[in-house]
mmCIF file of C-alpha atoms and ligand atoms in Angstrom:
data_model
loop_
_atom_site.group_PDB
_atom_site.id
_atom_site.type_symbol
_atom_site.label_atom_id
_atom_site.label_comp_id
_atom_site.label_asym_id
_atom_site.label_seq_id
_atom_site.Cartn_x
_atom_site.Cartn_y
_atom_site.Cartn_z
ATOM 1 C CA MET A 1 -8.150 -14.800 -54.101
ATOM 2 C CA SER A 2 -9.895 -14.343 -50.774
ATOM 3 C CA LYS A 3 -8.212 -12.180 -48.155
ATOM 4 C CA PRO A 4 -6.328 -13.763 -45.203
ATOM 5 C CA ILE A 5 -8.508 -13.966 -42.099
ATOM 6 C CA ILE A 6 -7.532 -12.104 -38.949
ATOM 7 C CA LEU A 7 -9.255 -12.616 -35.643
ATOM 8 C CA SER A 8 -8.723 -11.540 -32.041
ATOM 9 C CA GLY A 9 -10.540 -10.743 -28.828
ATOM 10 C CA MET A 10 -10.136 -9.622 -25.229
ATOM 11 C CA GLN A 11 -11.943 -10.446 -22.019
ATOM 12 C CA PRO A 12 -14.410 -7.854 -20.690
ATOM 13 C CA THR A 13 -12.634 -7.191 -17.401
ATOM 14 C CA GLY A 14 -12.975 -3.392 -17.299
ATOM 15 C CA SER A 15 -11.471 -0.398 -19.054
ATOM 16 C CA LEU A 16 -8.435 -1.098 -21.237
ATOM 17 C CA HIS A 17 -4.907 0.116 -20.500
ATOM 18 C CA ILE A 18 -2.114 1.343 -22.755
ATOM 19 C CA GLY A 19 -0.511 -2.128 -22.665
ATOM 20 C CA ASN A 20 -3.636 -3.596 -24.282
ATOM 21 C CA TYR A 21 -3.514 -0.761 -26.789
ATOM 22 C CA LEU A 22 0.152 -0.987 -27.802
ATOM 23 C CA GLY A 23 0.291 -4.778 -27.591
ATOM 24 C CA ALA A 24 -2.868 -5.465 -29.560
ATOM 25 C CA LEU A 25 -5.618 -2.929 -30.218
ATOM 26 C CA LYS A 26 -3.526 -0.355 -32.100
ATOM 27 C CA ASN A 27 -2.386 -3.145 -34.396
ATOM 28 C CA TRP A 28 -5.994 -4.278 -34.948
ATOM 29 C CA VAL A 29 -6.876 -0.819 -36.217
ATOM 30 C CA GLU A 30 -3.816 -0.659 -38.489
ATOM 31 C CA LEU A 31 -4.569 -4.101 -39.929
ATOM 32 C CA GLN A 32 -8.150 -3.019 -40.549
ATOM 33 C CA ASN A 33 -6.994 0.149 -42.303
ATOM 34 C CA SER A 34 -4.545 -1.729 -44.545
ATOM 35 C CA GLY A 35 -7.546 -3.135 -46.413
ATOM 36 C CA GLN A 36 -5.690 -6.430 -46.947
ATOM 37 C CA TYR A 37 -7.579 -8.685 -44.582
ATOM 38 C CA GLU A 38 -10.948 -9.974 -43.589
ATOM 39 C CA LEU A 39 -11.220 -9.234 -39.880
ATOM 40 C CA PHE A 40 -13.192 -10.537 -36.887
ATOM 41 C CA PHE A 41 -12.927 -8.968 -33.425
ATOM 42 C CA PHE A 42 -14.962 -10.021 -30.455
ATOM 43 C CA VAL A 43 -15.637 -9.600 -26.745
ATOM 44 C CA ALA A 44 -14.541 -12.816 -24.990
ATOM 45 C CA ASP A 45 -17.367 -12.844 -22.441
ATOM 46 C CA LEU A 46 -17.400 -16.655 -22.100
ATOM 47 C CA HIS A 47 -13.728 -16.594 -21.113
ATOM 48 C CA SER A 48 -14.587 -14.001 -18.462
ATOM 49 C CA LEU A 49 -16.839 -16.557 -16.719
ATOM 50 C CA THR A 50 -13.639 -18.156 -15.391
ATOM 51 C CA ILE A 51 -13.265 -15.004 -13.266
ATOM 52 C CA ASP A 52 -15.533 -14.410 -10.306
ATOM 53 C CA MET A 53 -17.346 -11.220 -11.356
ATOM 54 C CA LYS A 54 -20.842 -9.948 -10.547
ATOM 55 C CA PRO A 55 -23.277 -10.537 -13.440
ATOM 56 C CA GLU A 56 -24.137 -6.815 -13.477
ATOM 57 C CA THR A 57 -20.466 -5.915 -13.753
ATOM 58 C CA ARG A 58 -19.979 -8.412 -16.560
ATOM 59 C CA ARG A 59 -22.958 -7.014 -18.474
ATOM 60 C CA LYS A 60 -21.549 -3.504 -18.117
ATOM 61 C CA ASN A 61 -18.020 -4.576 -19.078
ATOM 62 C CA ILE A 62 -19.192 -6.267 -22.287
ATOM 63 C CA ARG A 63 -20.658 -3.015 -23.637
ATOM 64 C CA LEU A 64 -17.723 -1.038 -22.297
ATOM 65 C CA LEU A 65 -15.195 -3.184 -24.161
ATOM 66 C CA ALA A 66 -17.163 -2.962 -27.405
ATOM 67 C CA ALA A 67 -17.332 0.835 -26.997
ATOM 68 C CA GLU A 68 -13.575 0.999 -26.383
ATOM 69 C CA TYR A 69 -12.855 -1.109 -29.469
ATOM 70 C CA ILE A 70 -14.875 1.288 -31.619
ATOM 71 C CA ALA A 71 -13.557 4.422 -29.900
ATOM 72 C CA SER A 72 -10.018 3.162 -30.686
ATOM 73 C CA GLY A 73 -10.797 3.138 -34.390
ATOM 74 C CA LEU A 74 -12.343 -0.252 -35.176
ATOM 75 C CA ASP A 75 -15.060 0.359 -37.727
ATOM 76 C CA PRO A 76 -18.009 -2.070 -37.508
ATOM 77 C CA LYS A 77 -18.557 -1.529 -41.236
ATOM 78 C CA LYS A 78 -15.073 -2.778 -42.041
ATOM 79 C CA VAL A 79 -14.741 -5.571 -39.466
ATOM 80 C CA THR A 80 -17.115 -8.119 -37.962
ATOM 81 C CA LEU A 81 -17.465 -7.008 -34.358
ATOM 82 C CA PHE A 82 -19.379 -9.316 -32.033
ATOM 83 C CA VAL A 83 -19.829 -10.831 -28.587
ATOM 84 C CA GLN A 84 -18.590 -14.436 -28.236
ATOM 85 C CA SER A 85 -21.598 -15.763 -26.302
ATOM 86 C CA HIS A 86 -23.991 -14.556 -29.018
ATOM 87 C CA ILE A 87 -22.644 -17.403 -31.153
ATOM 88 C CA PRO A 88 -23.299 -20.712 -29.320
ATOM 89 C CA GLU A 89 -21.101 -22.563 -31.832
ATOM 90 C CA HIS A 90 -18.068 -21.359 -29.825
ATOM 91 C CA THR A 91 -19.038 -23.607 -26.924
ATOM 92 C CA GLU A 92 -19.946 -26.529 -29.148
ATOM 93 C CA LEU A 93 -16.573 -26.497 -30.921
ATOM 94 C CA THR A 94 -14.824 -26.108 -27.547
ATOM 95 C CA TRP A 95 -16.298 -29.411 -26.443
ATOM 96 C CA ILE A 96 -15.028 -31.138 -29.572
ATOM 97 C CA PHE A 97 -11.537 -29.658 -29.130
ATOM 98 C CA SER A 98 -11.500 -30.670 -25.484
ATOM 99 C CA THR A 99 -11.894 -34.288 -26.615
ATOM 100 C CA VAL A 100 -8.730 -34.157 -28.759
ATOM 101 C CA THR A 101 -6.624 -32.171 -26.267
ATOM 102 C CA PRO A 102 -4.423 -34.052 -23.772
ATOM 103 C CA VAL A 103 -4.875 -32.682 -20.220
ATOM 104 C CA THR A 104 -1.105 -32.776 -19.739
ATOM 105 C CA GLU A 105 -0.856 -30.021 -22.373
ATOM 106 C CA LEU A 106 -3.439 -27.917 -20.545
ATOM 107 C CA PHE A 107 -1.582 -28.218 -17.248
ATOM 108 C CA ARG A 108 1.542 -26.795 -18.936
ATOM 109 C CA MET A 109 -0.080 -23.423 -19.665
ATOM 110 C CA ILE A 110 1.689 -20.548 -17.912
ATOM 111 C CA GLN A 111 -1.538 -18.586 -17.499
ATOM 112 C CA PHE A 112 -3.238 -21.553 -15.836
ATOM 113 C CA LYS A 113 -0.322 -21.966 -13.432
ATOM 114 C CA ASP A 114 -0.221 -18.233 -12.679
ATOM 115 C CA LYS A 115 -3.932 -17.909 -12.116
ATOM 116 C CA SER A 116 -4.077 -21.023 -9.950
ATOM 117 C CA GLU A 117 -1.250 -19.696 -7.836
ATOM 118 C CA HIS A 118 -2.744 -16.230 -7.378
ATOM 119 C CA ASN A 119 -6.336 -17.270 -6.994
ATOM 120 C CA ALA A 120 -6.318 -20.547 -5.122
ATOM 121 C CA LYS A 121 -9.999 -20.170 -4.182
ATOM 122 C CA ASN A 122 -11.206 -20.275 -7.766
ATOM 123 C CA ILE A 123 -9.250 -22.879 -9.742
ATOM 124 C CA ASN A 124 -12.225 -23.898 -11.854
ATOM 125 C CA ALA A 125 -12.220 -26.418 -14.732
ATOM 126 C CA GLY A 126 -12.871 -23.557 -17.162
ATOM 127 C CA LEU A 127 -9.491 -22.038 -16.304
ATOM 128 C CA LEU A 128 -7.882 -25.292 -17.381
ATOM 129 C CA THR A 129 -9.872 -25.745 -20.608
ATOM 130 C CA TYR A 130 -9.612 -22.017 -21.445
ATOM 131 C CA PRO A 131 -7.219 -22.677 -24.410
ATOM 132 C CA ALA A 132 -9.738 -25.052 -26.043
ATOM 133 C CA LEU A 133 -12.302 -22.227 -26.065
ATOM 134 C CA GLN A 134 -9.663 -19.884 -27.454
ATOM 135 C CA ALA A 135 -8.866 -22.408 -30.228
ATOM 136 C CA ALA A 136 -12.583 -22.647 -31.030
ATOM 137 C CA ASP A 137 -12.816 -18.830 -31.238
ATOM 138 C CA VAL A 138 -10.059 -18.715 -33.815
ATOM 139 C CA LEU A 139 -10.807 -21.836 -35.840
ATOM 140 C CA LEU A 140 -14.583 -21.368 -36.156
ATOM 141 C CA TYR A 141 -13.701 -18.477 -38.482
ATOM 142 C CA HIS A 142 -10.636 -20.223 -40.025
ATOM 143 C CA GLY A 143 -8.428 -17.507 -38.528
ATOM 144 C CA ALA A 144 -4.919 -17.506 -39.999
ATOM 145 C CA LEU A 145 -3.404 -14.572 -38.120
ATOM 146 C CA VAL A 146 -4.125 -13.537 -34.540
ATOM 147 C CA PRO A 147 -2.862 -10.127 -33.361
ATOM 148 C CA VAL A 148 -2.166 -10.293 -29.594
ATOM 149 C CA GLY A 149 0.432 -9.372 -26.973
ATOM 150 C CA GLN A 150 3.307 -11.639 -25.953
ATOM 151 C CA ASP A 151 1.433 -13.327 -23.085
ATOM 152 C CA GLN A 152 -1.033 -14.959 -25.510
ATOM 153 C CA VAL A 153 1.565 -16.716 -27.668
ATOM 154 C CA GLN A 154 1.460 -19.970 -25.708
ATOM 155 C CA HIS A 155 -2.331 -20.134 -26.016
ATOM 156 C CA LEU A 156 -2.056 -19.666 -29.758
ATOM 157 C CA GLU A 157 0.468 -22.481 -30.012
ATOM 158 C CA MET A 158 -2.218 -24.605 -28.452
ATOM 159 C CA THR A 159 -4.709 -23.331 -31.058
ATOM 160 C CA ARG A 160 -2.329 -24.634 -33.715
ATOM 161 C CA ASP A 161 -2.017 -27.915 -31.817
ATOM 162 C CA CYS A 162 -5.812 -28.272 -31.540
ATOM 163 C CA ALA A 163 -6.098 -27.872 -35.313
ATOM 164 C CA ARG A 164 -3.413 -30.551 -35.787
ATOM 165 C CA TRP A 165 -4.925 -32.982 -33.294
ATOM 166 C CA PHE A 166 -8.313 -32.553 -34.928
ATOM 167 C CA ASN A 167 -6.938 -32.810 -38.483
ATOM 168 C CA ASN A 168 -4.917 -35.936 -37.656
ATOM 169 C CA ARG A 169 -7.953 -37.705 -36.301
ATOM 170 C CA TYR A 170 -10.698 -36.503 -38.633
ATOM 171 C CA GLY A 171 -8.981 -35.363 -41.838
ATOM 172 C CA HIS A 172 -7.450 -32.061 -42.829
ATOM 173 C CA TYR A 173 -9.897 -29.249 -42.203
ATOM 174 C CA PHE A 174 -8.547 -26.463 -39.956
ATOM 175 C CA PRO A 175 -5.756 -24.083 -41.033
ATOM 176 C CA GLU A 176 -2.480 -23.302 -39.235
ATOM 177 C CA THR A 177 -2.738 -20.220 -37.082
ATOM 178 C CA LYS A 178 0.017 -17.733 -36.313
ATOM 179 C CA PRO A 179 0.191 -14.974 -33.686
ATOM 180 C CA LEU A 180 0.955 -11.444 -34.899
ATOM 181 C CA LEU A 181 2.994 -9.425 -32.413
ATOM 182 C CA THR A 182 3.660 -5.684 -32.418
ATOM 183 C CA GLN A 183 6.934 -3.866 -31.760
ATOM 184 C CA PHE A 184 5.663 -3.528 -28.199
ATOM 185 C CA PRO A 185 4.359 -6.939 -27.260
ATOM 186 C CA LYS A 186 5.074 -6.362 -23.556
ATOM 187 C CA ILE A 187 4.562 -3.021 -21.828
ATOM 188 C CA MET A 188 5.762 -3.082 -18.238
ATOM 189 C CA SER A 189 4.021 -2.165 -14.993
ATOM 190 C CA LEU A 190 4.667 1.366 -13.673
ATOM 191 C CA LEU A 191 5.423 0.173 -10.155
ATOM 192 C CA GLU A 192 7.013 -3.204 -10.896
ATOM 193 C CA PRO A 193 8.719 -2.682 -14.250
ATOM 194 C CA THR A 194 9.997 -6.243 -14.459
ATOM 195 C CA LYS A 195 6.389 -7.475 -14.740
ATOM 196 C CA LYS A 196 3.911 -6.826 -17.550
ATOM 197 C CA MET A 197 1.454 -3.969 -17.192
ATOM 198 C CA SER A 198 -1.798 -5.628 -16.172
ATOM 199 C CA LYS A 199 -5.154 -4.718 -14.708
ATOM 200 C CA SER A 200 -4.936 -7.434 -12.121
ATOM 201 C CA ALA A 201 -1.996 -5.844 -10.247
ATOM 202 C CA GLY A 202 -4.087 -2.756 -9.360
ATOM 203 C CA GLU A 203 -4.861 0.785 -10.577
ATOM 204 C CA SER A 204 -1.464 2.345 -9.911
ATOM 205 C CA HIS A 205 0.346 -0.246 -12.012
ATOM 206 C CA TYR A 206 -1.186 0.837 -15.297
ATOM 207 C CA ILE A 207 -2.331 3.836 -17.310
ATOM 208 C CA GLY A 208 -5.888 3.438 -18.538
ATOM 209 C CA MET A 209 -6.665 4.537 -22.086
ATOM 210 C CA ALA A 210 -9.567 6.501 -20.633
ATOM 211 C CA ASP A 211 -7.623 7.998 -17.696
ATOM 212 C CA GLU A 212 -7.970 11.765 -17.416
ATOM 213 C CA PRO A 213 -4.690 13.723 -17.857
ATOM 214 C CA LYS A 214 -4.506 14.523 -14.136
ATOM 215 C CA ILE A 215 -4.693 10.848 -13.217
ATOM 216 C CA ILE A 216 -2.058 9.958 -15.816
ATOM 217 C CA ALA A 217 0.302 12.570 -14.376
ATOM 218 C CA ALA A 218 -0.286 11.338 -10.819
ATOM 219 C CA LYS A 219 0.337 7.695 -11.755
ATOM 220 C CA LEU A 220 3.498 8.541 -13.691
ATOM 221 C CA LYS A 221 4.831 10.584 -10.779
ATOM 222 C CA LYS A 222 4.930 7.385 -8.734
ATOM 223 C CA ALA A 223 6.403 5.248 -11.541
ATOM 224 C CA VAL A 224 9.624 3.465 -10.588
ATOM 225 C CA THR A 225 12.711 4.528 -12.560
ATOM 226 C CA ALA A 226 15.694 3.665 -10.376
ATOM 227 C CA THR A 227 17.442 0.319 -9.962
ATOM 228 C CA ALA A 228 19.296 -0.805 -6.895
ATOM 229 C CA GLY A 229 22.296 -1.970 -8.926
ATOM 230 C CA GLY A 230 22.665 0.949 -11.400
ATOM 231 C CA GLY A 231 22.740 0.509 -15.198
ATOM 232 C CA GLN A 232 19.701 1.078 -17.414
ATOM 233 C CA ALA A 233 16.674 0.605 -15.219
ATOM 234 C CA PRO A 234 13.770 -1.349 -16.727
ATOM 235 C CA GLY A 235 11.343 1.327 -15.486
ATOM 236 C CA ALA A 236 13.216 4.095 -17.296
ATOM 237 C CA ALA A 237 13.426 1.998 -20.465
ATOM 238 C CA ASN A 238 9.682 1.403 -20.296
ATOM 239 C CA LEU A 239 8.897 5.133 -19.951
ATOM 240 C CA LEU A 240 11.185 5.977 -22.862
ATOM 241 C CA ALA A 241 9.529 3.300 -24.993
ATOM 242 C CA LEU A 242 6.169 4.868 -24.160
ATOM 243 C CA LEU A 243 7.433 8.327 -25.089
ATOM 244 C CA LYS A 244 8.576 6.915 -28.429
ATOM 245 C CA GLN A 245 5.039 5.719 -29.069
ATOM 246 C CA PHE A 246 3.036 8.652 -27.797
ATOM 247 C CA GLY A 247 5.346 11.693 -27.839
ATOM 248 C CA ASP A 248 7.047 13.626 -30.595
ATOM 249 C CA LYS A 249 10.310 12.409 -32.131
ATOM 250 C CA LYS A 250 12.403 15.364 -30.993
ATOM 251 C CA MET A 251 11.496 14.905 -27.328
ATOM 252 C CA TYR A 252 12.176 11.214 -27.538
ATOM 253 C CA THR A 253 15.624 11.799 -29.049
ATOM 254 C CA GLU A 254 16.493 14.403 -26.406
ATOM 255 C CA PHE A 255 15.421 12.295 -23.443
ATOM 256 C CA THR A 256 17.153 9.200 -24.846
ATOM 257 C CA ALA A 257 20.419 11.140 -25.222
ATOM 258 C CA ALA A 258 20.058 12.589 -21.714
ATOM 259 C CA GLU A 259 19.463 9.137 -20.304
ATOM 260 C CA LYS A 260 22.638 7.848 -21.962
ATOM 261 C CA ASN A 261 24.846 10.633 -20.633
ATOM 262 C CA GLY A 262 23.282 10.572 -17.187
ATOM 263 C CA SER A 263 21.820 14.097 -17.270
ATOM 264 C CA ILE A 264 18.194 12.960 -17.493
ATOM 265 C CA ARG A 265 15.650 14.387 -15.034
ATOM 266 C CA TYR A 266 12.979 11.766 -14.599
ATOM 267 C CA GLY A 267 10.476 14.319 -13.316
ATOM 268 C CA ASP A 268 10.703 16.109 -16.686
ATOM 269 C CA LEU A 269 10.403 12.859 -18.636
ATOM 270 C CA LYS A 270 7.309 11.913 -16.652
ATOM 271 C CA ALA A 271 5.666 15.318 -17.169
ATOM 272 C CA GLU A 272 6.362 15.206 -20.914
ATOM 273 C CA LEU A 273 5.036 11.658 -21.168
ATOM 274 C CA ALA A 274 1.898 12.449 -19.128
ATOM 275 C CA SER A 275 0.981 15.285 -21.437
ATOM 276 C CA ALA A 276 1.739 13.190 -24.555
ATOM 277 C CA ILE A 277 -0.476 10.296 -23.421
ATOM 278 C CA GLY A 278 -3.284 12.616 -22.267
ATOM 279 C CA ASN A 279 -3.328 14.311 -25.688
ATOM 280 C CA TYR A 280 -3.008 11.099 -27.644
ATOM 281 C CA PHE A 281 -6.174 9.642 -26.106
ATOM 282 C CA ALA A 282 -8.297 12.842 -26.006
ATOM 283 C CA GLY A 283 -10.291 11.796 -29.091
ATOM 284 C CA PHE A 284 -10.652 8.282 -27.699
ATOM 285 C CA ARG A 285 -12.112 9.591 -24.429
ATOM 286 C CA ALA A 286 -14.663 11.714 -26.268
ATOM 287 C CA ARG A 287 -15.777 8.952 -28.655
ATOM 288 C CA ARG A 288 -15.967 6.458 -25.792
ATOM 289 C CA ALA A 289 -18.245 8.760 -23.767
ATOM 290 C CA GLU A 290 -20.469 9.281 -26.792
ATOM 291 C CA LEU A 291 -20.806 5.559 -27.455
ATOM 292 C CA LEU A 292 -21.500 4.734 -23.809
ATOM 293 C CA ALA A 293 -24.272 7.329 -23.740
ATOM 294 C CA ASN A 294 -26.113 5.385 -26.440
ATOM 295 C CA PRO A 295 -26.271 1.710 -25.395
ATOM 296 C CA LYS A 296 -29.091 0.934 -27.843
ATOM 297 C CA LYS A 297 -26.930 1.917 -30.788
ATOM 298 C CA LEU A 298 -24.070 -0.163 -29.400
ATOM 299 C CA ASP A 299 -26.344 -3.190 -28.996
ATOM 300 C CA ALA A 300 -27.555 -2.805 -32.582
ATOM 301 C CA ILE A 301 -23.941 -2.758 -33.839
ATOM 302 C CA LEU A 302 -23.181 -5.931 -31.875
ATOM 303 C CA GLU A 303 -26.325 -7.647 -33.118
ATOM 304 C CA ASP A 304 -25.388 -6.847 -36.681
ATOM 305 C CA GLY A 305 -21.864 -8.234 -36.077
ATOM 306 C CA ALA A 306 -23.282 -11.403 -34.505
ATOM 307 C CA GLU A 307 -25.490 -11.911 -37.544
ATOM 308 C CA ARG A 308 -22.459 -11.904 -39.837
ATOM 309 C CA ALA A 309 -20.307 -14.041 -37.540
ATOM 310 C CA ARG A 310 -23.138 -16.546 -37.137
ATOM 311 C CA GLY A 311 -23.203 -17.214 -40.880
ATOM 312 C CA VAL A 312 -19.559 -18.361 -40.851
ATOM 313 C CA ALA A 313 -19.756 -20.206 -37.520
ATOM 314 C CA LYS A 314 -22.826 -22.221 -38.537
ATOM 315 C CA LYS A 315 -21.175 -23.386 -41.726
ATOM 316 C CA THR A 316 -17.993 -24.473 -39.883
ATOM 317 C CA MET A 317 -19.961 -26.391 -37.257
ATOM 318 C CA ALA A 318 -22.067 -28.138 -39.905
ATOM 319 C CA ASP A 319 -18.811 -29.333 -41.539
ATOM 320 C CA VAL A 320 -17.322 -30.356 -38.194
ATOM 321 C CA ARG A 321 -20.385 -32.347 -37.127
ATOM 322 C CA LYS A 322 -20.148 -34.310 -40.355
ATOM 323 C CA LEU A 323 -16.394 -34.842 -40.084
ATOM 324 C CA VAL A 324 -16.595 -36.274 -36.559
ATOM 325 C CA GLY A 325 -19.589 -38.491 -37.354
ATOM 326 C CA LEU A 326 -22.298 -36.714 -35.395
ATOM 327 C CA ARG A 327 -24.362 -36.386 -38.585
HETATM 328 P P1 LIG B 401 -4.717 -7.789 -18.571
HETATM 329 O O1 LIG B 401 -3.462 -8.543 -18.238
HETATM 330 O O2 LIG B 401 -4.567 -6.347 -18.279
HETATM 331 O O3 LIG B 401 -5.941 -8.404 -17.944
HETATM 332 P P2 LIG B 401 -5.505 -9.134 -20.971
HETATM 333 O O4 LIG B 401 -4.845 -10.379 -20.519
HETATM 334 O O5 LIG B 401 -6.987 -9.060 -20.945
HETATM 335 O O6 LIG B 401 -4.896 -7.904 -20.158
HETATM 336 O O7 LIG B 401 -4.985 -8.850 -22.457
HETATM 337 C C1 LIG B 401 -5.730 -8.397 -23.583
HETATM 338 C C2 LIG B 401 -4.801 -8.216 -24.773
HETATM 339 O O8 LIG B 401 -3.815 -7.217 -24.506
HETATM 340 C C3 LIG B 401 -3.998 -9.475 -25.151
HETATM 341 O O9 LIG B 401 -3.791 -9.521 -26.559
HETATM 342 C C4 LIG B 401 -2.701 -9.263 -24.432
HETATM 343 O O10 LIG B 401 -1.641 -9.997 -25.009
HETATM 344 C C5 LIG B 401 -2.500 -7.756 -24.578
HETATM 345 N N1 LIG B 401 -1.738 -7.222 -23.435
HETATM 346 C C6 LIG B 401 -2.113 -7.238 -22.135
HETATM 347 N N2 LIG B 401 -1.189 -6.659 -21.340
HETATM 348 C C7 LIG B 401 -0.197 -6.259 -22.180
HETATM 349 C C8 LIG B 401 1.042 -5.586 -21.968
HETATM 350 N N3 LIG B 401 1.432 -5.218 -20.752
HETATM 351 N N4 LIG B 401 1.834 -5.341 -23.031
HETATM 352 C C9 LIG B 401 1.434 -5.712 -24.277
HETATM 353 N N5 LIG B 401 0.273 -6.347 -24.544
HETATM 354 C C10 LIG B 401 -0.539 -6.618 -23.525
HETATM 355 N N1 LIG B 402 -7.223 -15.108 -23.929
HETATM 356 C C1 LIG B 402 -7.191 -13.804 -24.550
HETATM 357 C C2 LIG B 402 -6.743 -12.765 -23.497
HETATM 358 O O1 LIG B 402 -6.839 -12.987 -22.314
HETATM 359 C C3 LIG B 402 -8.548 -13.409 -25.092
HETATM 360 C C4 LIG B 402 -8.986 -14.304 -26.193
HETATM 361 C C5 LIG B 402 -10.014 -15.203 -26.118
HETATM 362 C C6 LIG B 402 -8.446 -14.372 -27.495
HETATM 363 N N2 LIG B 402 -10.159 -15.840 -27.304
HETATM 364 C C7 LIG B 402 -9.204 -15.375 -28.170
HETATM 365 C C8 LIG B 402 -7.416 -13.737 -28.156
HETATM 366 C C9 LIG B 402 -8.934 -15.732 -29.494
HETATM 367 C C10 LIG B 402 -7.141 -14.096 -29.478
HETATM 368 C C11 LIG B 402 -7.902 -15.088 -30.137
HETATM 369 O O2 LIG B 402 -6.336 -11.697 -23.879
#
C-alpha cells in the first residue's frame, strides 16, 4: 500500500511567526517524523504575486521561507521541498480549474472579501482566482491531507469542490482532500486578542520565530490581558495557551490556577513566557542563520526538490490533458 499524501505551503511574505508555527509548521514536522506519509511542502511564490511586493524582496523571502522550513525541522531528504513557480504545471492546472469553478463561489471566499476590503487599491483578478491555484497545488500531487491553520479551511473546501467539478465533467480522477488542523489552529494577536495573530497587522501584534529574546520580552510586555467587562480575557487565555505549548508543565499549572483564583500577576506570566519562547526557538535561530549564510546550498536543495516534484506534476498534467481532450 502506498502512503497517504500530505501537502502544504505558505506564501513567502517574510519571517514566520509563532502562529504559523503552532497552526501549521510544527505539525508538518511531526507528520514527517511519524514516517507514515509521503510529504510535499512548498513555497507559494505564485500566490505571493497577488501582493504588491518588490521583486527583490520576493526573491529574498522565497529563500528565507525555505530556510525557516528546514530550520524548523523539515528534512529535505524525508520530504519533497520545492518552490511552486519552479513547476509550471501549477499554473496550467489552475487555468483548467478556473474553467470549472463558478465565479459566485470565488466571490464567497472570506479571504477575498477581507483582502479587498483592506487593500482596495489592489483587488486584482489573481486574488479572486487564488483558490483555483491552491486547488492545483494540492491536486497536482493527489494530496489527501493538508495541514494548515483554521483560516485556510474554506480554501480547502474549494479544493475539494474543484476536484468534484472536474470529476463530474471529465470522469473521476482527483481525490477528496481534507484539511488537518492542530490543537492550536488559531493563535491570537498580542494587541488585539480577538483577531488572529498575523503578519499583516504589524510587528507588535506577533512574535516572530526568529525574534531575539529581548524583542520577545518587549512585545509580550505590551500584550493585552485585561477585558473591559471582566471574566476570562481572550488575551490572557491566549498567553496561557502559549505557555502550555512552550513552557514547562509545572509553570503552566501554577499560572492557570492563579488565573482562576484571581491571584495571577500578568507581568510574571509574561516574563516566564518570554523566556520559554526565547529558549524554545534558540536552536531554530542558529540553524536559520547557518542556512541563510549559504544560499547556494539552499538553492541546490530546492532544485533537487523541484526535480522530484516535477516528476509527479508532469504525469498528472499529461493525464489531465488527455481527460479534457487537449490531446
Ligand atoms: P499570515 O496571516 O501571518 O500572513 P499566512 O496566511 O501566510 O499567515 O499563513 C500561513 C500558515 O499559517 C497557514 O497554514 C495558516 O493557516 C497558518 N496560520 C497563520 N496565522 C495563524 C494563527 N494566528 N494561528 C494558527 N495558524 C495560523
Ligand atoms: N493560501 C495558503 C496561505 O495563505 C498558502 C497555500 C497556497 C497553501 N497553496 C496551498 C496551503 C496549498 C495549503 C495547500 O497560507
